[in-house]
Tab-separated table of C-alpha atoms in Angstrom:
chain	number	residue	atom	x	y	z
A	1	MET	CA	-89.860	-116.403	-43.431
A	2	PHE	CA	-86.571	-117.272	-45.007
A	3	LYS	CA	-86.803	-114.821	-47.884
A	4	ARG	CA	-87.784	-111.935	-45.674
A	5	SER	CA	-84.860	-112.371	-43.363
A	6	ARG	CA	-82.440	-112.569	-46.274
A	7	ILE	CA	-83.745	-109.308	-47.702
A	8	GLU	CA	-83.197	-107.476	-44.361
A	9	ARG	CA	-79.641	-108.682	-44.195
A	10	ASN	CA	-78.980	-107.491	-47.737
A	11	GLY	CA	-80.142	-103.934	-46.691
A	12	GLU	CA	-77.517	-103.656	-43.971
A	13	ARG	CA	-74.361	-101.574	-45.084
A	14	GLY	CA	-71.459	-99.376	-43.452
A	15	PHE	CA	-69.385	-96.317	-44.500
A	16	SER	CA	-67.692	-96.338	-47.780
A	17	LEU	CA	-63.991	-95.588	-48.201
A	18	ILE	CA	-64.757	-92.215	-49.675
A	19	GLU	CA	-66.947	-91.327	-46.741
A	20	MET	CA	-64.187	-92.316	-44.333
A	21	LEU	CA	-61.649	-90.220	-46.158
A	22	VAL	CA	-63.939	-87.204	-46.189
A	23	ALA	CA	-64.678	-87.595	-42.479
A	24	THR	CA	-60.994	-87.960	-41.655
A	25	ALA	CA	-60.145	-84.867	-43.692
A	26	VAL	CA	-62.843	-82.815	-41.960
A	27	PHE	CA	-61.618	-83.993	-38.542
A	28	ALA	CA	-57.998	-83.204	-39.482
A	29	ILE	CA	-58.956	-79.732	-40.620
A	30	ALA	CA	-60.913	-79.110	-37.455
A	31	ALA	CA	-58.042	-80.399	-35.316
A	32	ALA	CA	-55.544	-78.264	-37.218
A	33	VAL	CA	-57.695	-75.182	-36.819
A	34	ALA	CA	-58.091	-75.904	-33.123
A	35	LEU	CA	-54.352	-76.485	-32.743
A	36	ILE	CA	-53.561	-73.280	-34.603
A	37	LEU	CA	-55.990	-71.334	-32.487
A	38	TYR	CA	-54.604	-72.909	-29.306
A	39	SER	CA	-51.013	-72.254	-30.352
A	40	ALA	CA	-51.844	-68.659	-31.195
A	41	ALA	CA	-53.656	-68.225	-27.912
A	42	GLN	CA	-50.794	-69.844	-25.999
A	43	LYS	CA	-48.245	-67.688	-27.799
A	44	SER	CA	-50.319	-64.589	-27.149
A	45	TYR	CA	-50.701	-65.544	-23.511
A	46	LYS	CA	-46.986	-66.254	-23.194
A	47	MET	CA	-46.067	-62.952	-24.832
A	48	GLY	CA	-48.484	-61.146	-22.587
A	49	GLU	CA	-47.112	-62.931	-19.538
A	50	ASN	CA	-43.514	-62.141	-20.534
A	51	PHE	CA	-44.439	-58.534	-21.189
A	52	SER	CA	-46.224	-58.286	-17.859
A	53	ASP	CA	-43.356	-59.963	-15.957
A	54	GLN	CA	-40.735	-57.769	-17.602
A	55	GLN	CA	-42.823	-54.666	-17.012
A	56	GLN	CA	-43.176	-55.576	-13.342
A	57	SER	CA	-39.445	-56.321	-13.013
A	58	THR	CA	-38.553	-52.986	-14.580
A	59	ARG	CA	-41.040	-51.139	-12.393
A	60	VAL	CA	-39.610	-52.705	-9.217
A	61	ALA	CA	-36.078	-51.722	-10.302
A	62	PHE	CA	-37.237	-48.220	-11.186
A	63	ASP	CA	-38.951	-47.783	-7.824
A	64	ARG	CA	-35.841	-48.903	-5.966
A	65	MET	CA	-33.604	-46.510	-7.885
A	66	VAL	CA	-35.994	-43.604	-7.332
A	67	SER	CA	-36.230	-44.474	-3.643
A	68	ASP	CA	-32.439	-44.374	-3.321
A	69	LEU	CA	-32.226	-41.089	-5.210
A	70	ARG	CA	-34.658	-39.459	-2.811
A	71	ILE	CA	-32.073	-40.033	-0.047
A	72	ALA	CA	-29.281	-38.440	-2.106
A	73	GLY	CA	-27.276	-36.062	0.047
A	74	PHE	CA	-28.622	-37.301	3.367
A	75	ASN	CA	-25.919	-37.360	6.064
A	76	TYR	CA	-23.165	-36.294	3.662
A	77	ASN	CA	-22.113	-33.610	6.153
A	78	PRO	CA	-23.998	-34.338	9.367
A	79	ASP	CA	-21.943	-32.074	11.618
A	80	GLY	CA	-21.512	-29.022	9.373
A	81	ASP	CA	-17.749	-29.580	9.200
A	82	THR	CA	-16.482	-27.255	6.437
A	83	SER	CA	-13.316	-29.325	6.010
A	84	ARG	CA	-15.235	-32.310	4.587
A	85	VAL	CA	-14.678	-33.004	0.883
A	86	ASP	CA	-17.899	-34.974	0.335
A	87	GLU	CA	-20.448	-34.021	-2.327
A	88	GLN	CA	-24.122	-34.897	-2.376
A	89	ILE	CA	-24.015	-35.708	-6.117
A	90	GLU	CA	-20.515	-37.137	-6.634
A	91	GLY	CA	-20.958	-37.854	-10.361
A	92	ALA	CA	-23.622	-36.831	-12.888
A	93	TRP	CA	-23.724	-38.409	-16.336
A	94	ASP	CA	-26.557	-38.444	-18.858
A	95	THR	CA	-26.871	-42.218	-18.387
A	96	ALA	CA	-25.436	-42.862	-14.892
A	97	VAL	CA	-25.308	-41.209	-11.491
A	98	THR	CA	-23.179	-41.461	-8.320
A	99	PHE	CA	-24.401	-39.948	-5.077
A	100	ARG	CA	-24.082	-40.113	-1.306
A	101	GLY	CA	-26.909	-41.105	0.970
A	102	ASP	CA	-27.280	-42.847	4.296
A	103	PHE	CA	-28.663	-46.286	3.467
A	104	ASP	CA	-27.980	-47.828	6.900
A	105	PHE	CA	-30.505	-45.920	8.959
A	106	GLU	CA	-32.787	-47.564	11.479
A	107	ASP	CA	-36.570	-47.649	11.606
A	108	PRO	CA	-38.187	-44.161	11.486
A	109	THR	CA	-39.504	-44.702	15.001
A	110	ALA	CA	-35.961	-44.900	16.401
A	111	SER	CA	-34.627	-42.190	18.689
A	112	ALA	CA	-33.657	-39.003	16.895
A	113	THR	CA	-30.078	-37.777	16.757
A	114	PRO	CA	-28.958	-34.222	15.915
A	115	GLU	CA	-27.219	-35.555	12.772
A	116	ALA	CA	-30.467	-36.800	11.272
A	117	SER	CA	-32.563	-33.688	11.758
A	118	LEU	CA	-32.124	-32.600	8.136
A	119	VAL	CA	-35.169	-34.369	6.727
A	120	GLY	CA	-37.510	-33.779	9.615
A	121	THR	CA	-37.851	-37.488	10.399
A	122	ASN	CA	-36.289	-39.392	13.254
A	123	TYR	CA	-33.541	-41.647	11.962
A	124	GLU	CA	-30.612	-43.106	13.820
A	125	VAL	CA	-27.536	-42.308	11.732
A	126	VAL	CA	-24.877	-44.994	11.905
A	127	SER	CA	-23.065	-44.746	8.576
A	128	THR	CA	-19.651	-43.129	8.409
A	129	GLY	CA	-17.799	-44.897	5.608
A	130	ASN	CA	-17.920	-45.590	1.888
A	131	ASP	CA	-21.114	-47.647	2.091
A	132	GLU	CA	-22.907	-44.330	1.618
A	133	ILE	CA	-21.684	-44.032	-2.003
A	134	VAL	CA	-24.048	-45.554	-4.613
A	135	THR	CA	-23.851	-45.625	-8.401
A	136	TYR	CA	-26.619	-46.606	-10.831
A	137	ALA	CA	-25.471	-47.565	-14.352
A	138	LEU	CA	-26.268	-50.019	-17.140
A	139	ALA	CA	-23.914	-52.787	-18.278
A	140	LYS	CA	-24.079	-56.041	-20.153
A	141	PRO	CA	-25.174	-59.099	-18.143
A	142	GLY	CA	-22.292	-60.285	-16.005
A	143	ALA	CA	-21.204	-56.685	-15.334
A	144	THR	CA	-19.253	-56.077	-18.519
A	145	GLY	CA	-19.073	-52.885	-20.507
A	146	PRO	CA	-16.729	-50.705	-22.556
A	147	ASP	CA	-16.757	-47.597	-20.354
A	148	THR	CA	-15.390	-46.379	-17.005
A	149	LEU	CA	-16.924	-43.904	-14.572
A	150	THR	CA	-14.311	-41.620	-12.998
A	151	VAL	CA	-15.157	-39.709	-9.840
A	152	ARG	CA	-13.196	-37.802	-7.200
A	153	LEU	CA	-14.372	-38.475	-3.666
A	154	ASP	CA	-13.447	-39.617	-0.162
A	155	PRO	CA	-13.834	-43.436	-0.295
A	156	ASP	CA	-11.997	-44.259	2.924
A	157	ASN	CA	-13.552	-45.986	5.917
A	158	PRO	CA	-13.867	-44.054	8.111
A	159	ARG	CA	-13.763	-40.851	6.082
A	160	SER	CA	-10.294	-39.308	5.855
A	161	LYS	CA	-11.328	-36.001	4.232
A	162	THR	CA	-8.962	-36.847	1.372
A	163	LEU	CA	-10.053	-36.777	-2.283
A	164	ARG	CA	-9.076	-39.862	-4.269
A	165	THR	CA	-9.675	-40.814	-7.894
A	166	ILE	CA	-12.167	-43.673	-8.210
A	167	THR	CA	-12.557	-45.546	-11.511
A	168	ILE	CA	-15.634	-47.784	-11.793
A	169	PRO	CA	-15.075	-50.114	-14.769
A	170	ASN	CA	-17.359	-52.278	-16.917
A	171	VAL	CA	-20.305	-49.961	-17.539
A	172	ALA	CA	-22.063	-48.743	-20.686
A	173	LEU	CA	-22.560	-44.981	-21.014
A	174	VAL	CA	-23.947	-45.098	-24.572
A	175	HIS	CA	-26.859	-47.517	-24.917
A	176	ASP	CA	-26.528	-48.572	-28.555
A	177	ASN	CA	-26.359	-52.340	-28.067
A	178	PRO	CA	-29.265	-53.464	-25.866
A	179	PRO	CA	-30.386	-55.332	-23.889
A	180	TYR	CA	-28.625	-54.211	-20.695
A	181	THR	CA	-28.782	-54.969	-16.985
A	182	LEU	CA	-29.296	-52.238	-14.406
A	183	TYR	CA	-26.617	-52.416	-11.698
A	184	ARG	CA	-26.517	-50.792	-8.283
A	185	ILE	CA	-22.780	-50.356	-7.716
A	186	THR	CA	-21.204	-49.778	-4.306
A	187	LEU	CA	-17.650	-49.742	-3.015
A	188	VAL	CA	-16.259	-52.632	-1.033
A	189	HIS	CA	-16.123	-51.770	2.645
A	190	PRO	CA	-12.676	-52.536	4.083
A	191	ALA	CA	-11.401	-50.643	7.086
A	192	GLY	CA	-8.870	-47.951	6.261
A	193	LEU	CA	-7.744	-46.445	2.961
A	194	PHE	CA	-9.443	-47.428	-0.293
A	195	PRO	CA	-7.104	-48.887	-2.970
A	196	SER	CA	-5.424	-46.444	-5.342
A	197	SER	CA	-6.630	-45.715	-8.870
A	198	PRO	CA	-7.152	-47.439	-11.238
A	199	GLN	CA	-9.181	-49.858	-9.150
A	200	ALA	CA	-10.099	-53.338	-10.322
A	201	SER	CA	-13.716	-54.424	-10.593
A	202	SER	CA	-13.177	-56.543	-7.470
A	203	ASN	CA	-13.119	-53.320	-5.452
A	204	PHE	CA	-16.792	-52.763	-6.285
A	205	VAL	CA	-20.025	-54.639	-5.670
A	206	TYR	CA	-22.185	-54.936	-8.813
A	207	GLU	CA	-25.723	-55.772	-7.689
A	208	PRO	CA	-28.042	-56.610	-10.625
A	209	VAL	CA	-31.415	-54.940	-10.198
A	210	ALA	CA	-33.222	-55.673	-13.506
A	211	ASP	CA	-32.457	-57.323	-16.872
A	212	ASN	CA	-33.606	-56.602	-20.434
A	213	LEU	CA	-33.372	-52.826	-20.357
A	214	ARG	CA	-33.261	-50.764	-23.507
A	215	SER	CA	-31.844	-47.543	-22.010
A	216	MET	CA	-31.648	-45.280	-18.982
A	217	ALA	CA	-31.267	-41.514	-18.771
A	218	PHE	CA	-30.888	-38.802	-16.132
A	219	ARG	CA	-31.637	-35.104	-16.520
A	220	TYR	CA	-30.504	-32.621	-13.886
A	221	HIS	CA	-32.199	-29.354	-12.884
A	222	ASP	CA	-31.320	-26.471	-10.568
A	223	ASP	CA	-33.605	-24.901	-7.965
A	224	GLY	CA	-35.195	-22.734	-10.668
A	225	GLY	CA	-36.056	-25.715	-12.838
A	226	ALA	CA	-33.427	-24.925	-15.484
A	227	GLU	CA	-31.743	-27.996	-16.925
A	228	ILE	CA	-28.074	-28.515	-16.058
A	229	GLY	CA	-25.971	-30.307	-18.644
A	230	PRO	CA	-26.429	-30.937	-22.375
A	231	ASN	CA	-28.793	-33.973	-22.175
A	232	THR	CA	-27.107	-35.921	-24.971
A	233	PRO	CA	-27.298	-39.607	-23.952
A	234	ALA	CA	-25.692	-40.705	-27.215
A	235	ASP	CA	-22.536	-38.676	-26.439
A	236	SER	CA	-20.827	-39.276	-23.103
A	237	THR	CA	-17.925	-36.878	-23.764
A	238	ASP	CA	-19.913	-33.768	-22.796
A	239	ASP	CA	-21.430	-35.125	-19.565
A	240	ILE	CA	-21.031	-33.311	-16.243
A	241	GLY	CA	-19.264	-36.372	-14.848
A	242	GLY	CA	-17.347	-36.571	-11.588
A	243	ALA	CA	-14.304	-34.342	-12.105
A	244	ASP	CA	-13.264	-31.694	-9.569
A	245	ALA	CA	-13.831	-28.948	-12.137
A	246	GLN	CA	-17.566	-29.741	-12.254
A	247	GLU	CA	-18.092	-29.733	-8.483
A	248	ILE	CA	-19.861	-26.368	-8.502
A	249	THR	CA	-22.152	-27.540	-11.315
A	250	ARG	CA	-23.089	-30.717	-9.436
A	251	ALA	CA	-23.754	-28.681	-6.295
A	252	ARG	CA	-26.545	-26.838	-8.150
A	253	VAL	CA	-28.598	-30.012	-8.724
A	254	ARG	CA	-31.951	-29.969	-6.930
A	255	LYS	CA	-34.146	-32.189	-9.127
A	256	ILE	CA	-33.307	-35.305	-11.146
A	257	THR	CA	-35.554	-36.635	-13.906
A	258	VAL	CA	-35.110	-40.393	-14.283
A	259	SER	CA	-36.163	-42.348	-17.378
A	260	LEU	CA	-35.929	-46.122	-17.754
A	261	VAL	CA	-36.964	-48.110	-20.854
A	262	GLY	CA	-37.501	-51.865	-20.579
A	263	MET	CA	-37.975	-54.343	-23.410
A	264	THR	CA	-39.307	-57.875	-23.756
A	265	PRO	CA	-36.688	-60.625	-23.819
A	266	ASP	CA	-38.008	-61.965	-27.155
A	267	GLU	CA	-38.876	-60.088	-30.310
A	268	ASP	CA	-42.372	-60.081	-31.806
A	269	LEU	CA	-42.217	-60.096	-35.607
A	270	SER	CA	-45.867	-59.142	-35.771
A	271	TYR	CA	-45.082	-55.893	-33.943
A	272	THR	CA	-43.042	-52.953	-35.213
A	273	ASP	CA	-42.053	-49.954	-33.150
A	274	VAL	CA	-42.250	-47.150	-35.724
A	275	SER	CA	-40.278	-44.834	-33.409
A	276	ASP	CA	-37.358	-47.283	-33.254
A	277	ALA	CA	-35.222	-47.630	-36.363
A	278	THR	CA	-32.699	-49.912	-34.678
A	279	ALA	CA	-32.429	-53.673	-34.309
A	280	THR	CA	-34.873	-53.570	-31.410
A	281	SER	CA	-37.821	-52.338	-33.486
A	282	HIS	CA	-39.666	-55.680	-33.118
A	283	TYR	CA	-39.324	-55.752	-29.323
A	284	ARG	CA	-42.171	-54.409	-27.288
A	285	LYS	CA	-41.017	-51.670	-24.898
A	286	PHE	CA	-42.320	-49.716	-21.967
A	287	SER	CA	-40.868	-46.624	-20.379
A	288	LEU	CA	-41.008	-45.243	-16.869
A	289	SER	CA	-40.145	-41.665	-15.965
A	290	SER	CA	-40.276	-39.607	-12.791
A	291	ASP	CA	-39.025	-36.332	-11.327
A	292	VAL	CA	-37.077	-36.976	-8.126
A	293	TYR	CA	-36.914	-34.194	-5.569
A	294	ALA	CA	-34.239	-35.146	-3.037
A	295	GLU	CA	-35.022	-32.982	-0.016
A	296	ASN	CA	-31.444	-32.934	1.226
A	297	LEU	CA	-29.814	-31.613	-1.951
A	298	GLY	CA	-28.354	-28.196	-1.197
A	299	ARG	CA	-28.648	-28.640	2.558
A	300	THR	CA	-25.900	-29.238	5.072
A	301	GLY	CA	-25.834	-30.283	8.675
A	302	VAL	CA	-25.483	-28.005	11.659
A	303	LYS	CA	-22.681	-28.755	14.024
A	304	ASP	CA	-23.963	-30.704	16.996
A	305	LEU	CA	-24.003	-29.052	20.387
A	306	ASP	CA	-21.135	-30.749	22.187
A	307	VAL	CA	-21.662	-31.054	25.929
A	308	THR	CA	-19.452	-34.075	26.542
A	309	PRO	CA	-16.167	-33.258	28.273
A	310	PRO	CA	-12.972	-34.964	27.126
A	311	PRO	CA	-11.385	-37.564	29.392
A	312	ALA	CA	-9.086	-36.281	32.099
A	313	PRO	CA	-5.312	-36.613	31.618
A	314	THR	CA	-3.732	-39.774	33.005
A	315	ASN	CA	-0.347	-40.453	34.643
A	316	VAL	CA	0.326	-36.821	35.529
A	317	ALA	CA	3.934	-36.361	36.687
A	318	ALA	CA	6.272	-33.475	37.598
A	319	VAL	CA	9.773	-33.315	36.047
A	320	PRO	CA	12.290	-30.958	37.742
A	321	GLY	CA	15.688	-30.054	36.323
A	322	HIS	CA	15.032	-26.820	34.412
A	323	CYS	CA	16.013	-23.449	35.851
A	324	GLN	CA	13.113	-21.728	37.656
A	325	GLY	CA	10.553	-24.127	36.210
A	326	ILE	CA	9.089	-27.626	36.245
A	327	LEU	CA	7.804	-29.680	33.317
A	328	VAL	CA	4.403	-31.281	33.975
A	329	LYS	CA	3.656	-34.250	31.710
A	330	TRP	CA	0.805	-36.747	31.141
A	331	ASP	CA	-0.215	-39.387	28.624
A	332	PRO	CA	-0.925	-38.035	25.107
A	333	PRO	CA	-4.703	-37.806	24.442
A	334	THR	CA	-6.229	-39.845	21.627
A	335	SER	CA	-7.390	-38.084	18.467
A	336	ALA	CA	-10.953	-39.224	19.205
A	337	ALA	CA	-10.937	-37.285	22.480
A	338	GLY	CA	-11.066	-33.973	20.582
A	339	VAL	CA	-8.650	-32.257	22.984
A	340	THR	CA	-7.556	-28.813	21.798
A	341	ALA	CA	-5.916	-27.517	24.984
A	342	HIS	CA	-4.703	-28.468	28.433
A	343	ALA	CA	-4.522	-26.509	31.661
A	344	VAL	CA	-2.092	-26.970	34.520
A	345	ARG	CA	-2.990	-25.926	38.047
A	346	TYR	CA	-0.091	-25.542	40.497
A	347	TRP	CA	0.493	-24.291	44.029
A	348	PRO	CA	3.252	-24.203	46.655
A	349	ASN	CA	3.408	-27.535	48.439
A	350	GLY	CA	1.062	-27.366	51.410
A	351	SER	CA	-0.976	-24.403	50.137
A	352	PRO	CA	-3.528	-25.822	47.647
A	353	SER	CA	-5.790	-22.780	47.986
A	354	SER	CA	-3.037	-20.503	46.628
A	355	PHE	CA	-3.086	-22.036	43.158
A	356	SER	CA	-2.355	-20.529	39.742
A	357	THR	CA	-3.336	-21.831	36.310
A	358	LEU	CA	-1.615	-21.919	32.915
A	359	SER	CA	-3.107	-23.029	29.559
A	360	PHE	CA	-1.330	-24.910	26.761
A	361	VAL	CA	-2.593	-25.442	23.204
A	362	HIS	CA	-2.743	-29.050	21.984
A	363	PRO	CA	-0.970	-29.988	19.840
A	364	HIS	CA	1.658	-27.329	20.450
A	365	THR	CA	4.771	-26.299	18.547
A	366	GLU	CA	8.317	-26.736	19.834
A	367	TYR	CA	10.808	-24.747	17.726
A	368	GLY	CA	8.652	-25.165	14.609
A	369	VAL	CA	7.906	-28.875	15.163
A	370	VAL	CA	4.351	-29.954	16.023
A	371	ASP	CA	4.371	-31.855	19.309
A	372	TYR	CA	1.448	-34.160	20.191
A	373	ASP	CA	2.838	-35.144	23.590
A	374	GLY	CA	0.934	-34.252	26.709
A	375	HIS	CA	2.949	-31.759	28.734
A	376	GLY	CA	3.349	-28.122	29.717
A	377	PHE	CA	6.270	-26.169	31.190
A	378	VAL	CA	5.506	-24.034	34.242
A	379	PRO	CA	8.113	-21.188	34.440
A	380	ALA	CA	8.925	-18.426	36.948
A	381	LEU	CA	9.035	-20.681	39.986
A	382	THR	CA	11.264	-20.160	43.011
A	383	MET	CA	14.426	-22.219	42.987
A	384	GLY	CA	14.571	-24.706	45.858
A	385	SER	CA	10.818	-24.537	46.525
A	386	SER	CA	8.393	-27.448	46.172
A	387	TYR	CA	5.220	-27.210	44.049
A	388	CYS	CA	2.304	-29.565	43.357
A	389	PHE	CA	0.428	-29.968	40.077
A	390	GLN	CA	-2.834	-31.083	38.438
A	391	ALA	CA	-3.779	-31.200	34.739
A	392	GLN	CA	-7.062	-30.736	32.864
A	393	ALA	CA	-8.139	-31.432	29.248
A	394	ARG	CA	-10.341	-29.059	27.202
A	395	ASP	CA	-12.025	-29.350	23.788
A	396	ALA	CA	-13.015	-26.862	21.086
A	397	ALA	CA	-16.533	-26.495	22.508
A	398	GLY	CA	-15.131	-25.366	25.835
A	399	ASN	CA	-15.905	-28.578	27.688
A	400	GLN	CA	-13.438	-29.339	30.481
A	401	SER	CA	-12.454	-32.581	32.118
A	402	GLY	CA	-11.941	-32.911	35.833
A	403	TRP	CA	-8.587	-32.081	37.356
A	404	ALA	CA	-6.213	-35.016	37.438
A	405	PRO	CA	-5.200	-36.612	39.609
A	406	SER	CA	-8.206	-35.922	41.789
A	407	SER	CA	-6.097	-36.746	44.839
A	408	GLY	CA	-2.417	-37.257	45.526
A	409	ALA	CA	-1.181	-34.520	43.180
A	410	PRO	CA	2.502	-34.993	42.203
A	411	CYS	CA	4.951	-32.520	43.772
A	412	ALA	CA	8.574	-31.647	42.954
A	413	THR	CA	11.286	-29.212	44.053
A	414	VAL	CA	12.591	-26.663	41.548
A	415	ALA	CA	16.237	-27.494	40.813
A	416	GLU	CA	18.720	-26.792	38.046
A	417	ALA	CA	20.013	-29.826	36.170
A	418	SER	CA	20.365	-28.396	32.647
A	419	THR	CA	23.021	-26.406	30.843
A	420	PRO	CA	22.116	-24.470	27.681
A	421	GLY	CA	23.864	-25.520	24.514
A	422	THR	CA	26.553	-23.325	22.941
A	423	PRO	CA	25.500	-20.846	20.224
A	424	GLN	CA	26.715	-22.009	16.829
A	425	ASN	CA	27.740	-20.369	13.546
A	426	LEU	CA	28.442	-16.872	14.901
A	427	ALA	CA	29.141	-14.676	11.860
A	428	ALA	CA	30.035	-10.985	11.421
A	429	THR	CA	30.012	-8.551	8.533
A	430	GLY	CA	33.469	-7.689	7.295
A	431	ILE	CA	34.473	-11.335	7.308
A	432	SER	CA	34.066	-13.199	4.008
A	433	PRO	CA	31.624	-13.653	2.471
A	434	SER	CA	29.886	-10.716	4.220
A	435	ALA	CA	31.065	-7.276	3.118
A	436	PRO	CA	32.130	-4.690	5.745
A	437	LEU	CA	29.727	-1.927	6.759
A	438	ASP	CA	30.319	1.746	7.573
A	439	SER	CA	30.846	2.154	11.353
A	440	GLN	CA	28.791	-0.954	12.024
A	441	ILE	CA	29.181	-4.709	12.431
A	442	ASP	CA	26.136	-6.981	12.111
A	443	LEU	CA	26.270	-10.322	13.938
A	444	THR	CA	24.162	-13.462	13.425
A	445	TRP	CA	24.077	-16.893	15.064
A	446	ASP	CA	21.922	-19.990	15.206
A	447	GLU	CA	19.188	-20.157	17.803
A	448	VAL	CA	20.030	-22.457	20.701
A	449	GLN	CA	17.212	-25.023	20.900
A	450	SER	CA	18.633	-27.654	23.217
A	451	ASN	CA	20.693	-28.113	26.299
A	452	ALA	CA	24.181	-29.500	26.408
A	453	ASN	CA	22.887	-32.451	28.433
A	454	THR	CA	19.709	-34.434	29.145
A	455	VAL	CA	17.183	-33.929	31.928
A	456	THR	CA	15.824	-37.157	33.389
A	457	GLY	CA	12.113	-37.596	32.622
A	458	ASP	CA	11.866	-34.901	29.907
A	459	PRO	CA	10.683	-36.675	26.700
A	460	ASP	CA	11.710	-34.042	24.139
A	461	LEU	CA	15.191	-34.249	22.657
A	462	ILE	CA	16.948	-32.317	19.911
A	463	GLY	CA	20.197	-33.773	18.652
A	464	GLY	CA	20.210	-36.235	21.540
A	465	ASN	CA	19.963	-33.546	24.262
A	466	THR	CA	16.952	-32.255	26.170
A	467	ILE	CA	15.079	-29.393	24.534
A	468	LEU	CA	15.834	-25.921	25.973
A	469	ARG	CA	12.784	-24.879	28.009
A	470	ASP	CA	14.284	-22.377	30.482
A	471	GLY	CA	16.269	-20.131	28.146
A	472	LYS	CA	16.417	-16.456	29.112
A	473	GLY	CA	18.548	-14.997	26.366
A	474	TYR	CA	22.154	-14.394	25.321
A	475	LYS	CA	25.250	-12.481	26.407
A	476	LEU	CA	27.523	-10.958	23.776
A	477	TYR	CA	31.215	-10.168	24.301
A	478	ARG	CA	33.674	-8.162	22.162
A	479	ASP	CA	37.461	-7.685	22.125
A	480	VAL	CA	40.156	-6.674	19.651
A	481	THR	CA	41.941	-10.018	19.808
A	482	SER	CA	40.714	-13.504	19.085
A	483	GLY	CA	40.782	-16.093	21.821
A	484	PHE	CA	39.895	-13.563	24.499
A	485	THR	CA	38.191	-14.532	27.732
A	486	PRO	CA	34.604	-13.292	28.047
A	487	ASN	CA	34.128	-11.153	31.110
A	488	ASP	CA	30.867	-9.546	32.194
A	489	SER	CA	32.702	-6.549	33.647
A	490	THR	CA	35.245	-5.765	30.901
A	491	ASN	CA	34.078	-6.940	27.477
A	492	MET	CA	30.325	-7.750	27.549
A	493	ILE	CA	28.458	-5.443	25.155
A	494	ALA	CA	24.923	-6.940	25.386
A	495	ASP	CA	23.024	-9.266	27.719
A	496	THR	CA	19.587	-10.867	28.103
A	497	THR	CA	18.035	-7.418	28.437
A	498	ASN	CA	18.563	-6.584	24.771
A	499	LEU	CA	19.196	-10.182	23.581
A	500	PRO	CA	16.165	-12.127	24.936
A	501	VAL	CA	15.229	-15.674	23.931
A	502	GLY	CA	14.560	-15.906	20.210
A	503	THR	CA	17.070	-13.205	19.245
A	504	THR	CA	19.639	-14.308	16.659
A	505	THR	CA	20.976	-10.934	15.383
A	506	PHE	CA	22.737	-7.875	16.833
A	507	SER	CA	24.115	-4.675	15.304
A	508	ASP	CA	27.235	-3.335	17.031
A	509	LEU	CA	27.323	0.436	16.418
A	510	ALA	CA	30.102	1.234	18.912
A	511	VAL	CA	32.891	0.446	16.447
A	512	ALA	CA	35.279	2.503	14.301
A	513	ASN	CA	36.124	2.021	10.645
C-alpha cells in the first residue's frame, strides 16, 4: 500500500515555465488582435458617426437656406408703389446672396390680405422694415473674414424709400481656406434710420447655421434658363454684386442654383479625394445642390383698393380780416392719413342750403413754398356779410371724410383788417445799369407777397407780416418829376385790369425819346 501511493504522487505534475510563457504569448497576441480590431471598429464607427452627423447638419442648413430663398422677393413691393427703391435680389455674388423676403408671416390658415396675394396662399403680411433683408455667406467661426459685401438698399425701419450704402463685414467670398461656417446675416432692427456706411459688425446679426463647410456657390439664371454672371467662385472681382449699376441684371434673376459642400471635422489619412488637390484632400466631403425657383421673382404687387376715408379735419375755425374773403383753417393732417386735398363748404349765415364748395390741394404752395398747414382761403365774398364754414378731407383714391364740424359750424363776418405791402425795387430801362430803349420804357418790380401788418389768427407770415391772400393787382403812375403824388385821375397809366396779381413787369409805350 505504501509504495503504490508514493508512485501516484510522483506522477502528479503542473505546467512548465515554457508552457506558461507560450500560453501568455498566445493570450497576449489574441488580446492585441482583439484590441486592434475593436479600435479599428470603434474608429470606423466614430468616423461614420461624425460623417453622418456632419452630413445631417449640412443638410439641415442647406434646407433652411433653400427655404428662405424660395421666399425671395415676397412682399418687396406689396402695394405696387413705383416710388419704392427695393429690389427682390439686393446682392448677387458667386458665393453669397442678399435678398428680400417676408419672414414674419403668420400661419398659412390666417386671413388673407391683398398684399399677400402674390403667391396664391393666404398669409398675413406684417413686415415693413429691414428684417426682410437676409444675407447668406460663409465666414470663419466667430464671424471673421477678409471680405465685405457692399449693397445699396433701403435699410430703414420703416422703409424711407431712400437708398443707402450697406457694408457687411467679416465674410469670405473666396473659399480657399476651409473649413467655414455658414451664416444667416440680418440687419439689426432699430426704429428709424439705419447707421451710415461703413457700418460696424455690431449693426448686423450673424446667426451660425452650420459648421465645417468646404464651400458654397450660387448660380443665377434668367427666365429663359440662360446663366447670368461669370460663375467664377475663385474670383470675386467680377461678381454681379450689389451696386446700383447691376440693378437691371439682378432684376432678371428667376432661378438660383445653390451648391453647398460640407466636410468632416477630422481628416482621414486612409482616404484621398483625387478631385481635391488642396490641403483638404484627406477630408471626406459631401455636396448638396438644388435649383431654387422663387415664385415671386419678377412679380410686383398691385395697389390695394383703398375704401377707407381719411379722418375728418379737426378744430375748424374761420379767420376774417382779408378783403372780400375769409381764411378757413383746421389742424394739419398726419402723413399717415394720406390726405391729398381738402374741400371747404360755405354758405351765407342762416342759409345752409345755399352752399358752395371749393377744393384745395394738400400740401399746397404759397409763393413757391410748400405749406403743410390745414387751411383754405375763400375769396369773392360780400364785405360786411356773415358766412359759415365746414371742411372735408380727401385722399388719392377719392375717399372723403365727413364734413367737420358736423354741427355748430364756425361763422364770421367779412371785414378788412389787412393792408398790402409796398412794391419794392421798382426799376426802369434808361436808368443804370439798364440801357435806354427806343420810344419805350420797361419797368420791373418785386412781387408783393405779404401785407404791411398782421391779421389775427392767420398762421402764415412772410417777413413777420401776414401773407397776402386778397391781392387784386397793381396800379402804376407816371410823371415827369420825381416825388410826384400818385393820382388815379391825372397820372395813373395802368391799374389792376392790365396789372393783375402776379404781374411784375410793364412796358410803357406812350413815351417820347
